[in-house]
Short mmCIF file of C-alpha atoms in Angstrom, two decimals:
data_model
loop_
_atom_site.label_atom_id
_atom_site.label_comp_id
_atom_site.label_asym_id
_atom_site.label_seq_id
_atom_site.Cartn_x
_atom_site.Cartn_y
_atom_site.Cartn_z
CA MET A 1125 23.17 152.96 20.93
CA ASN A 1126 20.01 154.31 22.49
CA LYS A 1127 19.71 156.03 25.85
CA ARG A 1128 18.37 153.01 27.60
CA SER A 1129 21.14 150.64 26.69
CA SER A 1130 23.77 153.21 27.59
CA LYS A 1131 22.10 153.51 31.01
CA VAL A 1132 22.23 149.76 31.41
CA ILE A 1133 25.89 149.74 30.49
CA LEU A 1134 26.56 152.56 32.97
CA VAL A 1135 24.77 150.72 35.79
CA LEU A 1136 26.55 147.48 34.96
CA SER A 1137 29.94 149.18 34.90
CA LEU A 1138 29.18 150.77 38.28
CA PHE A 1139 28.44 147.31 39.63
CA THR A 1140 31.95 146.22 38.78
CA LEU A 1141 33.21 148.86 41.21
CA LEU A 1142 31.30 147.24 44.07
CA SER A 1143 34.10 144.76 44.66
CA ALA A 1144 36.28 147.79 45.52
CA CYS A 1145 39.63 146.53 46.73
CA SER A 1146 38.37 143.25 48.18
CA SER A 1147 40.44 141.17 45.79
CA MET A 1148 43.57 143.28 46.00
CA GLY A 1149 46.92 142.18 47.20
CA VAL A 1150 48.40 138.88 48.26
CA LYS A 1151 46.62 136.87 50.92
CA PRO A 1152 48.69 135.84 53.97
CA TRP A 1153 48.77 132.24 52.77
CA GLU A 1154 49.75 133.11 49.20
CA ARG A 1155 53.20 134.35 50.00
CA ASP A 1156 55.25 131.34 49.03
CA VAL A 1157 56.44 132.83 45.75
CA LEU A 1158 57.23 136.18 47.35
CA ALA A 1159 59.20 134.42 50.06
CA ARG A 1160 61.60 132.87 47.57
CA GLU A 1161 65.13 134.17 47.66
CA ASP A 1162 65.08 135.05 43.97
CA MET A 1163 62.06 137.27 44.55
CA ALA A 1164 63.93 139.56 46.94
CA LEU A 1165 64.21 143.13 45.65
CA ASP A 1166 67.75 143.40 46.97
CA SER A 1167 70.42 140.73 47.12
CA ALA A 1168 71.69 142.18 50.41
CA PRO A 1169 69.05 142.03 53.12
CA MET A 1170 71.11 144.27 55.40
CA ASP A 1171 71.23 147.00 52.73
CA ALA A 1172 67.52 146.66 52.18
CA ALA A 1173 66.82 146.94 55.91
CA PHE A 1174 69.07 149.99 56.12
CA ASP A 1175 67.35 151.71 53.18
CA ASP A 1176 63.99 150.86 54.63
CA HIS A 1177 64.99 152.36 57.97
CA ILE A 1178 66.05 155.64 56.35
CA TYR A 1179 62.90 155.63 54.27
CA PHE A 1180 60.46 155.30 57.11
CA SER A 1181 62.43 157.67 59.33
CA LYS A 1182 62.17 160.36 56.66
CA GLU A 1183 58.57 159.56 55.83
CA ALA A 1184 57.58 159.29 59.49
CA SER A 1185 55.51 156.27 58.55
CA SER A 1186 56.36 152.66 57.98
CA GLY A 1187 55.34 150.39 55.17
CA GLY A 1188 54.55 151.32 51.62
CA GLN A 1189 58.05 150.88 50.29
CA THR A 1190 57.73 147.14 50.14
CA PHE A 1191 55.37 144.60 51.56
CA GLY A 1192 57.31 143.87 54.71
CA GLY A 1193 56.78 141.24 57.34
CA GLY A 1194 56.77 137.51 57.29
CA GLY A 1195 53.05 137.05 57.01
CA CYS A 1196 52.62 136.29 60.67
CA GLY A 1197 50.32 139.26 61.04
CA CYS A 1198 52.63 141.00 63.51
CA ASN A 1199 53.56 143.98 61.35
CA MET U 793 74.89 87.78 77.84
CA LEU U 794 71.49 86.65 76.60
CA LEU U 795 69.80 89.38 78.61
CA ARG U 796 72.12 91.96 77.16
CA GLN U 797 71.25 90.80 73.65
CA LYS U 798 67.55 91.04 74.48
CA ILE U 799 67.92 94.55 75.79
CA PHE U 800 69.87 95.50 72.70
CA SER U 801 67.28 94.13 70.32
CA VAL U 802 64.45 95.82 72.20
CA ALA U 803 66.35 99.11 72.07
CA LEU U 804 66.95 98.64 68.36
CA LEU U 805 63.29 97.96 67.72
CA LEU U 806 62.33 101.04 69.72
CA THR U 807 64.65 103.31 67.76
CA LEU U 808 63.43 101.84 64.49
CA SER U 809 59.79 102.33 65.39
CA LEU U 810 60.44 105.88 66.60
CA SER U 811 62.40 106.90 63.53
CA SER U 812 59.79 105.48 61.18
CA GLN U 813 57.15 107.76 62.66
CA ALA U 814 56.09 110.01 59.84
CA GLU U 815 53.37 112.45 59.08
CA GLU U 816 50.17 111.11 57.64
CA TRP U 817 48.81 112.93 54.57
CA LEU U 818 45.03 113.03 54.56
CA SER U 819 43.39 112.61 51.18
CA LYS U 820 40.45 114.76 52.27
CA PHE U 821 39.63 117.00 55.19
CA ASP U 822 36.17 117.15 56.66
CA LEU U 823 35.40 118.15 60.25
CA GLN U 824 32.61 115.56 60.27
CA GLN U 825 35.29 112.85 60.29
CA TYR U 826 36.26 113.92 63.81
CA GLN U 827 32.86 114.42 65.41
CA GLY U 828 33.14 114.07 69.18
CA GLN U 829 36.86 114.86 69.22
CA VAL U 830 38.76 118.07 69.82
CA VAL U 831 40.41 119.25 66.61
CA TYR U 832 43.43 121.51 66.57
CA LEU U 833 43.65 122.99 63.08
CA ASP U 834 47.02 124.50 62.26
CA PHE U 835 47.64 126.35 59.00
CA TRP U 836 51.29 126.22 57.99
CA ALA U 837 53.66 126.60 55.05
CA SER U 838 57.28 125.79 54.34
CA TRP U 839 58.18 129.48 53.89
CA CYS U 840 56.77 130.48 57.27
CA GLY U 841 59.34 130.94 60.01
CA PRO U 842 57.18 130.62 63.13
CA CYS U 843 55.63 127.43 61.70
CA ARG U 844 59.03 125.81 61.96
CA LYS U 845 59.15 126.73 65.64
CA SER U 846 55.66 125.43 66.32
CA PHE U 847 56.11 121.89 65.04
CA PRO U 848 58.08 120.45 67.99
CA TRP U 849 55.40 121.82 70.33
CA LEU U 850 52.61 120.38 68.16
CA ASN U 851 54.33 116.99 68.24
CA GLU U 852 54.44 117.26 72.02
CA MET U 853 50.71 118.04 72.17
CA GLU U 854 49.93 115.13 69.84
CA ASP U 855 51.90 112.82 72.08
CA ARG U 856 50.36 114.14 75.30
CA TYR U 857 46.66 114.39 74.37
CA LYS U 858 46.13 111.86 71.58
CA LYS U 859 44.69 109.39 74.09
CA ASP U 860 42.18 112.00 75.32
CA GLY U 861 40.75 112.54 71.84
CA LEU U 862 42.85 115.38 70.42
CA ILE U 863 43.23 115.44 66.65
CA ILE U 864 45.90 117.74 65.24
CA VAL U 865 45.60 118.54 61.55
CA GLY U 866 48.28 120.66 59.91
CA VAL U 867 46.84 122.27 56.80
CA ASN U 868 49.66 123.02 54.39
CA LEU U 869 49.29 126.02 52.10
CA ASP U 870 52.30 125.57 49.83
CA SER U 871 51.28 125.76 46.19
CA ASP U 872 53.99 123.18 45.56
CA ILE U 873 53.53 120.12 47.77
CA GLU U 874 57.16 119.10 47.18
CA ALA U 875 58.27 122.17 49.15
CA ALA U 876 56.11 120.96 52.01
CA LYS U 877 57.62 117.48 51.86
CA ARG U 878 61.15 118.90 51.88
CA PHE U 879 60.22 120.98 54.93
CA LEU U 880 58.91 117.91 56.74
CA LYS U 881 62.20 116.10 56.17
CA ASN U 882 63.89 118.76 58.31
CA VAL U 883 60.99 119.50 60.63
CA PRO U 884 59.10 116.27 61.20
CA ALA U 885 55.42 116.19 62.04
CA ASP U 886 53.88 113.38 64.08
CA PHE U 887 50.37 114.59 63.30
CA ARG U 888 48.02 114.48 60.33
CA VAL U 889 48.73 116.86 57.49
CA PHE U 890 46.54 117.95 54.63
CA SER U 891 47.51 119.75 51.44
CA ASP U 892 45.43 122.80 50.50
CA PRO U 893 47.45 124.27 47.61
CA ASP U 894 44.68 126.61 46.44
CA GLY U 895 43.97 127.91 49.93
CA GLU U 896 40.32 126.88 49.92
CA LEU U 897 40.31 126.14 53.66
CA ALA U 898 42.43 129.22 54.32
CA ASP U 899 39.76 131.30 52.58
CA GLN U 900 37.03 129.59 54.54
CA TYR U 901 38.73 130.29 57.88
CA LYS U 902 39.69 133.84 56.80
CA LEU U 903 43.30 133.75 57.90
CA ILE U 904 44.90 137.06 58.73
CA GLY U 905 48.41 135.71 59.17
CA MET U 906 50.62 132.66 59.26
CA PRO U 907 50.64 130.36 61.13
CA SER U 908 47.01 130.45 62.24
CA SER U 909 45.54 127.94 64.63
CA PHE U 910 41.96 127.07 65.52
CA VAL U 911 40.90 124.88 68.41
CA ILE U 912 37.56 123.25 67.65
CA ASP U 913 35.42 121.60 70.33
CA ARG U 914 33.78 118.19 70.25
CA ASN U 915 30.69 119.68 68.59
CA GLY U 916 32.63 121.24 65.73
CA GLU U 917 32.55 124.84 67.07
CA VAL U 918 35.68 126.99 66.79
CA ARG U 919 36.35 128.04 70.40
CA HIS U 920 39.88 129.42 70.31
CA ARG U 921 42.06 130.91 67.63
CA HIS U 922 45.46 132.48 67.53
CA VAL U 923 47.70 133.97 64.87
CA GLY U 924 51.42 133.38 64.94
CA PHE U 925 53.30 131.15 67.34
CA LYS U 926 54.89 132.70 70.39
CA LYS U 927 56.93 130.59 72.79
CA SER U 928 55.69 132.83 75.61
CA ASP U 929 52.07 131.85 74.88
CA ILE U 930 52.37 128.08 74.69
CA ASP U 931 50.84 127.64 78.15
CA SER U 932 47.66 129.42 77.11
CA TYR U 933 47.52 127.39 73.87
CA GLU U 934 47.77 124.21 75.90
CA THR U 935 45.16 125.39 78.41
CA SER U 936 42.67 125.94 75.58
CA ILE U 937 43.24 122.35 74.45
CA GLN U 938 42.83 120.98 77.99
CA GLU U 939 39.60 122.93 78.57
CA LEU U 940 37.93 121.56 75.45
CA LEU U 941 39.12 118.01 76.11
CA LYS U 942 37.41 118.16 79.53
CA GLU U 943 34.04 118.95 77.96
CA ALA U 944 31.66 116.19 77.01
CA SER U 945 30.36 116.19 73.46
#
């Protein structure tokens, strides 16, 4: 591999980074699978809510543990 | 006696015609189809809680403003259309619905949440939008519809 082609490869690989995080995550309208009961991380929603409450109280920040919210854009 | 029978049969016909009201699935969606009319575009899905709450209100709007040129289109974003059909059995829709399983329209309108609604004027311009469905805001939703219906194309 000569210098020039390695430069081309470097530039091309840098281009792939341009998309950054634009395609990351689940879009608000793509949550049908996540919303299914069998996709819940915990079979007891009350337990999950309780754990989540302790988590964000200790962390002093909410979110991050799971992808909360119902997709209505309110949290 | 005869009168009573007549009244009964009219009542029966009315109930039959009301109960047979069903949603109409569009085979394609194109704003051009509704040039000169006000279009209320509502993005919904069977797994979306507030959508369930919004349907009775949407039916009311359809009933109230259909004659003035309001077109309500509910764009469904379920990847499985059967889920949408099951939802409609419980929560009927008296307006047009369109299936967008790959979210092409959702992408185009850049939804940030569900449900999302767009009120489009007679010239095809999006003039109002709101995310979510709040009972406390239904008056302002309705006002936006009324305003655009008043405008000439």
